[in-house]
Coordinates of C-alpha atoms in Angstrom, one line a residue:
M1 CA 0.0 0.0 0.0
N2 CA 1.4 3.4 -0.9
D3 CA 0.7 7.0 0.3
Y4 CA -2.3 7.2 -1.9
D5 CA -4.1 4.7 0.3
A6 CA -4.1 7.0 3.3
A7 CA -7.5 7.8 4.8
P8 CA -8.8 11.2 3.5
R9 CA -10.3 14.0 5.5
D10 CA -14.0 14.0 6.1
A11 CA -15.6 15.1 2.8
G12 CA -19.0 16.0 4.4
P13 CA -22.4 14.4 4.0
R14 CA -22.9 12.0 1.2
A15 CA -24.3 13.5 -2.0
H16 CA -26.9 11.7 -4.1
E17 CA -25.4 9.7 -6.9
R18 CA -26.7 11.2 -10.1
N19 CA -26.0 11.6 -13.8
P20 CA -25.0 15.2 -14.3
A21 CA -26.8 15.6 -17.6
R22 CA -29.6 13.8 -19.5
R23 CA -29.9 13.3 -23.2
V24 CA -33.1 14.3 -25.0
R25 CA -34.8 11.3 -26.6
P26 CA -37.4 11.6 -29.4
W27 CA -39.8 9.2 -27.6
P28 CA -40.4 9.2 -23.8
W29 CA -40.5 5.3 -23.6
L30 CA -37.1 5.0 -25.2
R31 CA -35.7 7.5 -22.8
Y32 CA -37.0 5.6 -19.8
F33 CA -35.9 2.3 -21.3
A34 CA -32.4 3.6 -21.8
L35 CA -32.3 5.0 -18.3
L36 CA -33.4 1.5 -16.9
L37 CA -30.5 -0.1 -18.8
T38 CA -27.9 2.2 -17.3
L39 CA -29.2 1.2 -13.8
I40 CA -28.7 -2.5 -14.4
P41 CA -25.0 -3.5 -13.7
G42 CA -23.3 -5.0 -16.7
L43 CA -25.8 -3.4 -19.2
A44 CA -24.5 0.2 -19.1
P45 CA -22.9 1.0 -22.4
A46 CA -19.1 1.5 -22.2
A47 CA -17.7 4.6 -23.8
A48 CA -15.5 4.1 -26.8
P49 CA -11.8 4.7 -26.1
L50 CA -10.5 8.2 -26.8
S51 CA -8.0 8.3 -29.7
L52 CA -4.8 10.1 -28.7
T53 CA -4.2 11.1 -32.3
A54 CA -7.5 12.9 -32.4
V55 CA -7.9 16.6 -31.3
H56 CA -10.3 16.9 -28.3
E57 CA -11.3 20.6 -28.1
G58 CA -13.7 20.5 -25.3
P59 CA -14.0 18.6 -22.0
I60 CA -14.2 14.8 -22.3
G61 CA -16.8 14.1 -19.5
A62 CA -19.1 12.4 -22.0
S63 CA -16.5 9.7 -22.5
V64 CA -16.0 9.1 -18.7
S65 CA -17.6 6.7 -16.3
Y66 CA -17.8 7.4 -12.6
Y67 CA -18.2 5.7 -9.3
Q68 CA -18.8 7.4 -5.9
E69 CA -17.5 6.0 -2.8
T70 CA -20.1 4.9 -0.3
G71 CA -18.1 4.1 2.8
D72 CA -14.4 3.9 3.5
R73 CA -11.8 5.2 1.1
L74 CA -11.1 3.1 -1.9
V75 CA -7.6 2.4 -3.1
L76 CA -6.8 1.9 -6.8
Q77 CA -7.2 -1.9 -6.8
Q78 CA -10.6 -1.6 -5.2
A79 CA -11.6 0.9 -7.9
V80 CA -10.3 -1.5 -10.6
A81 CA -12.4 -4.2 -9.0
A82 CA -15.5 -2.0 -8.9
L83 CA -15.0 -1.3 -12.6
A84 CA -14.7 -5.0 -13.3
A85 CA -18.0 -5.5 -11.4
D86 CA -19.7 -2.9 -13.7
S87 CA -20.3 -0.6 -10.7
F88 CA -19.2 2.5 -12.7
R89 CA -21.8 4.5 -14.5
P90 CA -21.5 6.6 -17.7
A91 CA -21.2 10.3 -16.9
A92 CA -22.6 11.5 -20.3
A93 CA -22.2 15.2 -19.5
P94 CA -19.1 17.1 -20.9
I95 CA -18.4 18.7 -17.5
L96 CA -19.1 16.6 -14.4
N97 CA -20.7 18.2 -11.4
Y98 CA -21.6 16.5 -8.1
G99 CA -22.4 19.5 -6.0
I100 CA -21.2 20.7 -2.6
G101 CA -20.2 18.1 0.0
A102 CA -20.2 15.1 -2.4
R103 CA -18.6 11.9 -1.5
P104 CA -15.2 11.2 -3.2
V105 CA -15.6 10.1 -6.8
W106 CA -13.6 7.8 -9.1
L107 CA -13.5 8.6 -12.8
H108 CA -12.4 6.1 -15.5
F109 CA -11.9 6.3 -19.3
R110 CA -9.8 4.5 -21.9
V111 CA -7.4 5.9 -24.5
V112 CA -5.8 4.3 -27.5
N113 CA -2.5 5.1 -29.1
D114 CA -2.7 3.6 -32.5
T115 CA 0.8 4.8 -33.6
G116 CA 4.0 2.9 -33.1
E117 CA 5.6 5.3 -30.6
P118 CA 4.7 6.9 -27.3
L119 CA 2.5 10.0 -27.4
R120 CA 2.8 12.7 -24.8
R121 CA -0.6 14.1 -23.6
Q122 CA -1.8 16.3 -20.9
L123 CA -4.7 15.6 -18.6
S124 CA -6.1 18.6 -16.7
V125 CA -8.9 19.1 -14.3
E126 CA -9.7 22.8 -14.7
T127 CA -11.3 23.4 -11.3
T128 CA -8.8 25.0 -8.8
W129 CA -10.5 24.4 -5.4
L130 CA -10.5 20.6 -5.2
D131 CA -8.8 19.3 -2.1
R132 CA -7.2 16.2 -3.7
V133 CA -6.9 14.9 -7.2
E134 CA -5.1 11.6 -8.0
F135 CA -4.2 10.4 -11.4
Y136 CA -3.4 6.7 -12.4
V137 CA -2.5 5.2 -15.8
R138 CA -2.8 1.4 -16.2
Q139 CA -2.1 -0.9 -19.1
D140 CA -2.4 -4.7 -19.2
G141 CA -3.2 -4.9 -15.5
R142 CA -0.2 -2.9 -14.4
T143 CA 0.0 0.7 -13.0
L144 CA 2.4 2.6 -15.2
A145 CA 2.2 6.1 -13.6
M146 CA 0.6 8.0 -10.8
D147 CA 0.4 11.6 -9.6
Q148 CA -1.5 13.7 -7.1
A149 CA -2.3 17.3 -6.6
G150 CA -4.9 19.5 -4.8
D151 CA -5.2 22.7 -2.7
S152 CA -4.7 20.7 0.5
L153 CA -1.1 20.3 -0.6
P154 CA 1.5 23.1 -1.1
F155 CA 1.7 24.4 -4.6
A156 CA 5.3 23.2 -5.0
H157 CA 4.0 19.6 -4.7
R158 CA 2.5 19.8 -8.2
S159 CA 4.5 18.2 -11.0
V160 CA 3.4 20.8 -13.5
D161 CA 3.5 24.6 -12.7
S162 CA -0.2 25.3 -13.4
R163 CA -3.1 26.8 -11.5
H164 CA -5.1 23.7 -12.6
F165 CA -4.5 20.1 -11.6
V166 CA -2.4 18.8 -14.5
F167 CA -0.9 15.4 -15.2
Q168 CA 1.4 14.8 -18.2
H169 CA 2.2 11.3 -19.4
S170 CA 3.7 9.6 -22.5
F171 CA 1.2 6.9 -23.5
V172 CA 2.7 3.9 -25.0
P173 CA 1.2 2.3 -28.1
G174 CA -2.0 0.3 -27.5
R175 CA -4.9 0.8 -25.1
S176 CA -4.4 2.4 -21.7
E177 CA -6.8 3.1 -18.8
V178 CA -6.9 6.3 -16.8
F179 CA -8.3 6.4 -13.3
I180 CA -8.8 9.7 -11.4
R181 CA -10.0 10.1 -7.9
V182 CA -11.4 13.5 -6.7
Q183 CA -12.1 14.4 -3.1
T184 CA -13.3 17.8 -1.7
P185 CA -16.0 19.4 0.5
D186 CA -16.1 22.2 -2.1
P187 CA -18.4 22.1 -5.1
M188 CA -17.2 19.0 -7.0
L189 CA -17.0 20.5 -10.5
I190 CA -14.8 18.5 -12.8
P191 CA -14.1 19.9 -16.3
L192 CA -11.6 17.3 -17.6
Y193 CA -9.5 18.0 -20.7
L194 CA -7.2 15.8 -22.8
H195 CA -4.8 17.8 -24.9
A196 CA -1.6 17.5 -26.9
P197 CA 1.2 19.7 -25.6
E198 CA 0.8 22.4 -28.3
Q199 CA -3.0 22.4 -27.9
A200 CA -2.6 22.7 -24.1
R201 CA -0.4 25.7 -24.5
S202 CA -2.8 27.4 -26.9
H203 CA -5.7 26.6 -24.5
A204 CA -3.8 28.1 -21.5
T205 CA -2.8 31.2 -23.5
L206 CA -6.4 32.0 -24.4
Q207 CA -7.4 31.7 -20.8
Q208 CA -4.5 33.9 -19.7
Y209 CA -5.5 36.6 -22.2
S210 CA -9.1 36.6 -21.1
Y211 CA -8.2 36.9 -17.4
G212 CA -5.6 39.6 -18.3
V213 CA -8.4 41.7 -19.9
L214 CA -10.7 41.1 -16.9
Y215 CA -8.1 42.0 -14.3
G216 CA -6.6 44.9 -16.2
F217 CA -10.0 46.5 -16.8
L218 CA -11.1 46.1 -13.2
L219 CA -7.8 47.2 -11.7
A220 CA -7.8 50.4 -13.8
L221 CA -11.3 51.2 -12.6
L222 CA -10.2 50.5 -9.0
I223 CA -7.1 52.7 -9.1
Y224 CA -9.0 55.5 -10.8
N225 CA -11.8 55.5 -8.3
L226 CA -9.3 55.2 -5.4
M227 CA -7.6 58.4 -6.7
L228 CA -11.0 60.1 -6.9
Y229 CA -11.6 59.1 -3.3
A230 CA -8.2 60.4 -2.2
G231 CA -8.8 63.7 -4.1
L232 CA -12.4 64.3 -3.3
G233 CA -12.9 62.5 0.0
V234 CA -16.3 61.1 -1.2
P235 CA -16.8 57.7 0.6
R236 CA -18.7 56.1 -2.3
Y237 CA -15.6 56.2 -4.5
G238 CA -13.6 54.4 -1.8
L239 CA -16.3 51.8 -1.3
Y240 CA -16.6 51.2 -5.0
S241 CA -12.8 50.6 -5.1
L242 CA -13.2 48.2 -2.1
Y243 CA -16.0 46.4 -4.0
L244 CA -13.8 45.9 -7.1
G245 CA -10.9 44.9 -5.0
A246 CA -13.0 42.3 -3.1
F247 CA -14.2 40.8 -6.4
L248 CA -10.6 40.7 -7.8
L249 CA -9.4 38.8 -4.6
M250 CA -12.4 36.4 -4.8
N251 CA -11.7 35.8 -8.5
I252 CA -8.0 35.1 -8.2
A253 CA -8.8 32.8 -5.2
Y254 CA -11.3 30.6 -7.0
T255 CA -9.5 30.6 -10.3
G256 CA -6.3 29.4 -8.6
H257 CA -4.2 32.5 -9.5
G258 CA -4.0 33.4 -5.8
F259 CA -2.6 29.9 -4.8
R260 CA -0.1 30.2 -7.6
W261 CA 1.0 33.8 -7.1
L262 CA 0.2 34.9 -3.5
W263 CA -0.1 32.0 -1.1
P264 CA 1.6 28.9 -2.6
D265 CA 2.8 27.7 0.8
S266 CA -0.6 28.1 2.6
P267 CA -2.9 25.3 1.6
G268 CA -5.0 25.9 4.7
W269 CA -5.8 29.5 3.5
A270 CA -6.3 28.2 -0.1
Q271 CA -9.1 26.0 1.2
W272 CA -10.7 28.7 3.2
S273 CA -10.1 31.7 0.9
N274 CA -13.1 30.9 -1.3
P275 CA -15.9 31.2 1.3
V276 CA -14.1 34.1 3.2
L277 CA -13.6 36.2 0.1
M278 CA -17.1 35.4 -1.3
V279 CA -18.6 36.9 1.9
L280 CA -16.2 39.8 1.8
Y281 CA -17.3 40.5 -1.8
G282 CA -20.9 40.6 -0.8
V283 CA -20.2 42.8 2.2
A284 CA -18.2 45.3 0.1
G285 CA -21.0 45.4 -2.5
L286 CA -23.7 46.0 0.0
A287 CA -21.6 48.7 1.7
F288 CA -21.2 50.5 -1.6
A289 CA -24.9 50.2 -2.4
L290 CA -25.9 51.7 1.0
S291 CA -23.6 54.6 0.4
F292 CA -24.4 55.2 -3.2
L293 CA -28.2 55.0 -2.7
E294 CA -28.0 57.0 0.5
T295 CA -30.3 54.5 2.2
R296 CA -29.6 55.8 5.7
C297 CA -31.6 59.0 4.8
N298 CA -33.9 57.7 2.0
F299 CA -34.8 54.2 3.3
P300 CA -33.8 54.0 7.0
R301 CA -35.6 50.7 7.7
V302 CA -34.1 49.0 4.7
H303 CA -30.7 50.4 5.7
R304 CA -31.0 48.7 9.1
A305 CA -32.2 45.4 7.6
V306 CA -29.2 45.3 5.2
L307 CA -26.8 46.0 8.0
A308 CA -28.4 43.1 10.0
Y309 CA -28.0 40.8 7.0
I310 CA -24.3 41.7 6.7
G311 CA -23.9 41.0 10.4
A312 CA -25.6 37.7 10.1
G313 CA -23.5 36.6 7.2
V314 CA -20.2 37.5 8.9
G315 CA -21.4 35.9 12.1
L316 CA -22.3 32.6 10.5
L317 CA -19.0 32.5 8.6
G318 CA -17.2 33.2 11.9
L319 CA -19.2 30.3 13.5
A320 CA -18.1 28.0 10.6
A321 CA -14.4 29.0 11.2
L322 CA -14.8 28.5 14.9
F323 CA -15.8 24.9 14.4
S324 CA -13.5 24.4 11.4
S325 CA -16.4 23.4 9.2
Q326 CA -15.4 24.2 5.6
Y327 CA -18.6 22.6 4.3
F328 CA -20.8 24.9 6.4
A329 CA -18.6 27.9 5.5
L330 CA -19.2 27.1 1.8
L331 CA -23.0 26.8 2.3
V332 CA -23.0 30.2 4.1
A333 CA -20.8 31.8 1.4
F334 CA -22.9 30.6 -1.6
S335 CA -26.2 31.4 0.1
F336 CA -24.9 34.8 1.1
V337 CA -23.7 35.7 -2.4
T338 CA -26.9 34.4 -4.0
L339 CA -29.1 36.6 -1.7
F340 CA -26.7 39.5 -2.1
T341 CA -27.5 39.7 -5.8
L342 CA -31.2 39.7 -5.0
I343 CA -30.8 42.4 -2.4
M344 CA -28.8 44.6 -4.8
L345 CA -31.5 44.2 -7.4
S346 CA -34.2 45.1 -4.8
L347 CA -32.3 48.1 -3.6
G348 CA -32.0 49.3 -7.2
L349 CA -35.7 48.9 -7.8
L350 CA -36.5 50.7 -4.6
A351 CA -34.2 53.6 -5.5
V352 CA -35.6 53.9 -9.0
R353 CA -39.2 54.0 -7.6
G354 CA -38.0 56.6 -5.2
G355 CA -37.0 58.9 -8.0
M356 CA -33.2 58.6 -7.8
R357 CA -32.0 59.2 -11.3
A358 CA -28.6 57.6 -10.9
A359 CA -30.3 54.4 -9.6
R360 CA -31.2 53.5 -13.1
Y361 CA -27.6 52.7 -13.9
F362 CA -27.3 50.9 -10.5
L363 CA -30.3 48.8 -11.3
L364 CA -29.0 47.7 -14.7
A365 CA -25.6 46.9 -13.0
A366 CA -27.4 44.8 -10.4
V367 CA -29.3 42.9 -13.0
A368 CA -26.0 42.1 -14.9
A369 CA -24.2 41.1 -11.7
M370 CA -27.1 39.1 -10.5
A371 CA -27.5 37.2 -13.8
G372 CA -23.7 36.5 -13.9
A373 CA -23.3 35.5 -10.3
A374 CA -26.5 33.5 -10.1
T375 CA -25.6 31.6 -13.3
T376 CA -22.2 30.7 -12.0
A377 CA -23.4 29.8 -8.6
L378 CA -26.2 27.6 -9.9
A379 CA -23.7 25.9 -12.3
V380 CA -21.3 25.2 -9.4
W381 CA -24.1 23.9 -7.2
G382 CA -25.1 21.6 -10.0
Y383 CA -28.6 22.9 -10.7
I384 CA -27.9 23.9 -14.3
P385 CA -25.6 22.4 -16.9
T386 CA -21.9 23.6 -16.5
S387 CA -20.1 25.0 -19.5
V388 CA -17.4 27.6 -20.1
W389 CA -20.0 30.3 -20.4
T390 CA -22.0 29.4 -17.3
Y391 CA -18.7 29.0 -15.3
R392 CA -17.4 32.4 -16.5
A393 CA -20.8 34.1 -16.4
V394 CA -19.8 35.8 -13.1
D395 CA -16.8 37.4 -14.9
I396 CA -18.9 38.7 -17.7
G397 CA -21.6 40.0 -15.3
M398 CA -18.9 41.7 -13.2
L399 CA -17.5 43.5 -16.2
L400 CA -20.9 44.8 -17.1
D401 CA -21.6 45.6 -13.4
A402 CA -18.4 47.5 -13.0
T403 CA -18.9 49.5 -16.2
L404 CA -22.5 50.4 -15.3
L405 CA -21.6 51.4 -11.7
A406 CA -18.7 53.5 -13.1
L407 CA -21.3 55.2 -15.3
A408 CA -23.6 55.6 -12.3
L409 CA -20.9 57.3 -10.3
T410 CA -20.0 59.5 -13.2
Y411 CA -23.6 60.5 -13.7
Q412 CA -24.0 61.1 -10.0
F413 CA -20.9 63.3 -10.0
R414 CA -22.1 65.2 -13.1
V415 CA -25.5 65.8 -11.5
G416 CA -23.9 66.9 -8.2
Q417 CA -21.5 69.2 -10.0
S418 CA -24.4 70.8 -12.0
E419 CA -26.4 71.3 -8.8
R420 CA -23.4 72.9 -7.1
L421 CA -22.8 75.2 -10.1
L422 CA -26.5 76.1 -10.1
A423 CA -26.5 76.8 -6.4
E424 CA -23.4 78.9 -6.7
Q425 CA -24.9 80.8 -9.6
L426 CA -28.1 81.4 -7.6
A427 CA -26.0 82.6 -4.7
R428 CA -24.4 85.1 -7.0
Q429 CA -27.5 86.3 -8.8
D430 CA -30.2 88.7 -7.8
P431 CA -33.4 86.6 -8.0
L432 CA -35.6 89.4 -9.1
T433 CA -33.7 91.1 -11.9
G434 CA -31.3 88.3 -12.9
M435 CA -28.4 90.6 -12.6
K436 CA -25.3 89.9 -10.4
N437 CA -25.8 90.5 -6.7
R438 CA -23.4 92.5 -4.5
R439 CA -21.3 89.4 -3.7
A440 CA -20.8 88.5 -7.3
F441 CA -20.0 92.1 -8.2
T442 CA -17.3 92.2 -5.5
D443 CA -15.7 88.9 -6.8
E444 CA -15.6 90.0 -10.4
A445 CA -14.7 93.6 -9.8
R446 CA -11.6 93.1 -7.7
P447 CA -9.5 91.4 -10.4
V448 CA -10.6 94.2 -12.9
W449 CA -9.5 96.8 -10.3
N450 CA -6.2 95.1 -9.6
I451 CA -5.3 95.0 -13.4
A452 CA -6.2 98.7 -13.8
H453 CA -4.3 99.7 -10.7
R454 CA -1.2 97.7 -11.6
Q455 CA -1.1 98.8 -15.3
G456 CA -2.3 102.3 -14.7
H457 CA -5.4 102.0 -17.0
P458 CA -8.5 104.1 -16.6
L459 CA -11.4 102.7 -14.6
A460 CA -14.7 104.3 -13.6
V461 CA -17.7 103.4 -11.4
V462 CA -21.3 104.5 -11.9
L463 CA -23.9 104.3 -9.1
L464 CA -27.5 104.9 -9.9
D465 CA -30.6 105.1 -7.8
I466 CA -34.3 105.0 -8.9
D467 CA -35.9 108.3 -7.9
C468 CA -38.9 108.3 -5.6
F469 CA -39.0 104.5 -5.5
K470 CA -40.6 104.3 -2.1
R471 CA -43.4 106.4 -3.3
I472 CA -43.9 104.0 -6.3
N473 CA -44.1 101.1 -3.9
D474 CA -46.5 102.9 -1.6
S475 CA -48.7 104.2 -4.4
Y476 CA -48.8 101.1 -6.7
G477 CA -47.7 98.2 -4.5
H478 CA -44.6 96.1 -4.3
A479 CA -45.4 94.0 -7.3
Y480 CA -45.4 97.2 -9.5
G481 CA -42.2 98.3 -7.8
D482 CA -40.6 94.9 -8.7
K483 CA -41.7 95.6 -12.3
V484 CA -39.9 98.9 -12.3
L485 CA -36.7 97.3 -10.9
I486 CA -36.8 94.6 -13.7
T487 CA -37.4 97.3 -16.4
V488 CA -34.5 99.4 -15.2
A489 CA -32.2 96.3 -15.0
E490 CA -33.2 95.4 -18.6
V491 CA -32.2 99.0 -19.7
I492 CA -28.9 98.7 -18.0
I493 CA -28.1 95.3 -19.6
D494 CA -29.1 96.5 -23.1
T495 CA -26.9 99.6 -22.8
I496 CA -23.5 98.5 -21.2
R497 CA -20.7 96.8 -23.0
Q498 CA -19.8 93.1 -22.6
Q499 CA -16.7 93.8 -20.5
D500 CA -18.6 96.0 -18.1
V501 CA -19.6 94.6 -14.7
A502 CA -23.2 95.5 -13.6
A503 CA -25.0 94.4 -10.5
R504 CA -27.9 95.3 -8.3
W505 CA -26.2 96.9 -5.4
G506 CA -29.1 96.8 -3.0
G507 CA -32.8 98.0 -2.9
E508 CA -33.3 100.4 -5.8
E509 CA -29.6 101.0 -6.3
F510 CA -27.5 99.6 -9.2
I511 CA -23.7 99.7 -9.8
L512 CA -21.5 99.6 -12.9
L513 CA -17.8 99.0 -13.2
L514 CA -16.4 100.3 -16.5
P515 CA -12.8 99.1 -17.3
E516 CA -10.7 101.1 -19.8
T517 CA -13.1 104.0 -19.3
G518 CA -12.3 107.6 -18.3
L519 CA -14.5 110.0 -16.4
E520 CA -16.0 111.8 -19.5
E521 CA -16.8 108.5 -21.2
A522 CA -18.4 107.1 -18.0
A523 CA -20.5 110.3 -17.7
A524 CA -21.6 109.9 -21.3
L525 CA -22.7 106.3 -20.7
A526 CA -24.5 107.4 -17.6
E527 CA -26.3 110.1 -19.6
R528 CA -27.4 107.6 -22.1
L529 CA -28.8 105.4 -19.4
R530 CA -30.5 108.3 -17.7
Q531 CA -32.3 109.2 -21.0
A532 CA -33.2 105.6 -21.7
I533 CA -34.7 105.1 -18.3
E534 CA -36.6 108.4 -18.5
A535 CA -38.0 107.3 -21.9
V536 CA -39.6 104.2 -20.4
R537 CA -43.4 104.3 -20.1
L538 CA -45.1 101.9 -17.7
R539 CA -48.9 101.5 -17.5
W540 CA -50.9 101.4 -14.3
G541 CA -54.5 101.0 -15.5
D542 CA -55.2 104.1 -17.6
D543 CA -52.2 106.0 -16.1
I544 CA -48.7 106.2 -17.7
I545 CA -45.9 106.1 -15.2
T546 CA -42.5 107.7 -15.9
V547 CA -39.4 106.5 -14.1
T548 CA -36.2 108.5 -13.6
A549 CA -32.9 107.8 -11.9
S550 CA -30.0 109.8 -10.4
F551 CA -26.3 108.9 -11.1
G552 CA -23.0 109.4 -9.4
V553 CA -19.8 108.8 -11.4
A554 CA -16.2 108.5 -10.1
E555 CA -12.9 107.6 -11.9
R556 CA -9.9 105.8 -10.4
D557 CA -6.9 108.1 -9.5
V558 CA -4.2 108.3 -7.0
E559 CA -6.6 109.4 -4.3
H560 CA -8.4 106.1 -4.5
P561 CA -6.2 103.4 -3.0
N562 CA -8.8 100.6 -3.4
L563 CA -12.2 99.9 -5.0
D564 CA -14.2 100.5 -1.9
S565 CA -12.9 104.1 -1.8
L566 CA -13.8 104.6 -5.4
I567 CA -17.3 103.4 -4.8
S568 CA -17.6 105.7 -1.8
V569 CA -16.8 108.7 -4.0
A570 CA -19.4 107.6 -6.6
D571 CA -21.9 107.2 -3.8
K572 CA -21.1 110.8 -2.6
Y573 CA -21.8 112.1 -6.1
L574 CA -25.1 110.1 -6.3
Y575 CA -26.2 111.7 -3.0
Q576 CA -25.4 115.1 -4.5
A577 CA -27.5 114.3 -7.6
K578 CA -30.4 113.5 -5.4
H579 CA -29.9 116.6 -3.4
D580 CA -29.8 118.7 -6.6
G581 CA -33.2 117.6 -7.7
R582 CA -32.9 114.0 -9.0
N583 CA -32.9 112.7 -12.6
R584 CA -29.3 114.0 -13.1
I585 CA -25.7 113.0 -13.1
R586 CA -23.0 114.3 -10.8
Y587 CA -19.2 113.8 -11.0
R588 CA -16.6 116.2 -9.8
P589 CA -17.8 119.0 -7.6
V590 CA -17.9 121.6 -10.3
A591 CA -19.3 119.6 -13.2
S592 CA -22.9 118.9 -14.0
V593 CA -24.8 117.4 -16.9
A594 CA -28.6 117.7 -17.4

C-alpha cells in the first residue's frame, strides 16, 4: 500500500449519486428504457476509447464513467475491482458536477494510441479548489504512472506549474486506462480535458489573455476611483474601489491564481479563501450600495435590515471558522452571495421607484451582476448544466456591473456638479432682476481693479438710484415696484458693454464698473442710461408712469487706494445728484450734466 491509500479527511455528507446531464430522446418510452438499462449492472454501455491522435477541443466528460465511494476510502485496486464488477456508470455530461459536500468520486476512461511510438498528452482538471486529485495510468493490469495534486497540498508539490490540476504522461502504443480520484468538500465540479502539448499551451494562452483583460480593466477602474476618493474624499468612491478589490481577490482565489501567485505555501488558506472572500465581496458590494443610494436617509428601515443581513453573514462565517467546518462555510458563502445579488436588485428597484436618477444605472448593473453570479453559482451547485459560459458568467456579469456602476458614479458626479454650479450661480444672482448681486460684483470687480491699478489703466464706477422708488411702492404696490426694478435692469443690460460689470447693489440701487473708461466716457454712458430710463413708459390702469434715476460717477486716480474708496466717491456724487433735484448725473464737484 502506498501513500495514496491514506485515509482522506471527512468530505462531508454523502451526495446523491446522479448523472450530471440527460440526453433528450425523441420518444419518452425510449428515454425511460435507456435509463433503466444504465441502472442494471453490466448493461450500461461502455464509452469508446479516446484516440490520442484525435484533437479533443472541449471537456471529455461524456467519455468518462464514474463511481462514488459509499463508505471507507477506496484504493486503486478496489476501484479497478468496482470497474470489473460494472459498478461504474457513464457520466454522459461534458463537464461533471456532483455539488457541494459530495462523496469522493472515481473517474475512468480508456485511451488508445494507434501509432508505433509513445504520445505525450496532458490531462487537466480545470477546477482549482478541489482538495485532492489523484491520477493513475494502467495498461495490461499494471499501473504505469501516478500523480497527485490538490489545494490541500503546497503548490510546490505539483508536478506541473499550473493553477489547474495537470498530469502529463507519455502513453505507450495500444490501449491504456486512466483512473482519477477526486475528493473535496467544495463544489465537486470536474471539467476534464485531454490535450496534446501544443494544444494545451494554446488553450492556456487563451485563458490567460481573457483573465488579463478582466483583471486589467477592473484594476484600472479600482485605481481611478481610489484616486477620486483620495482627491475628493467622497466615501462612495472608496467603497466602490473596495467592492472591485473584493471581487478581484475572490476571483483570483477561486481561479487558482491566488494559490499560484500569492499564497503557494498556505494550503489551509487556499481551502478557506473561497468562502471568506465570497462573503467579503458581498459585504463590500452592500456597503457600496448603502452609500451610493443614501439608504440611511432615503430608506432607513431598509438600511438597518441590510446591516443586519451583513452582520448575520459575517457571524455565520465566523461560526463555521470557529468549528473548522469548511462545508458549512461554503454553504454560508454561496447562500450569502446568492441573496446578495437579490438584495442589490431590490435596492436598485426601490431607489428607482423613489425617483433617484442615478439608480437606473445601478439597477442595470445589479441585473447584470445578479445574472452572472447566479448563473455561475447555480452551475457550481449543479442545478444547471456547467459550461465555459456558465462558469465564466460571473466574470462577464462583473465586467458589465463594474462598467455600469462607473457610469452611475459619473452620472451622480455630473449631477452633483451641476447642482453645485446652479447653487453657486443662484447665490451670486439677484433673484428678481437676474443681474449679479453684491457678492458676485465684488468677486468679479476686484480682479478688474487690480489690473487697472497695476497697469495704470483708466477705470470708472457708476452708481444709480431710482428716484422716488418708495413712493412708487406705496402708491402702486410692491409688485409694481418689482416691475420697475426689472425694467431698469433690462435697460442697463441693453446699454452697457460686454466687458462692463453691472449688478444690483441693494434696494433700488445699481452699480456699474467700467474698465478702460475715463471720467468723461463714463459720464456719457450714464447720460445715455438716464435718458433711456426716462424714456420708459409703464402703465398702471389708464395711467402712464414715468421713471427717472440719479447717477454718481467716479474715476480711479491716486486718491483712491482701493475699489471701496472709489465706490464711496461715486456714492457721494449720487447723493449730490439726489440733493440737486434728482434725474441728473454728478461727477466732480464743479461739473454737472442735465
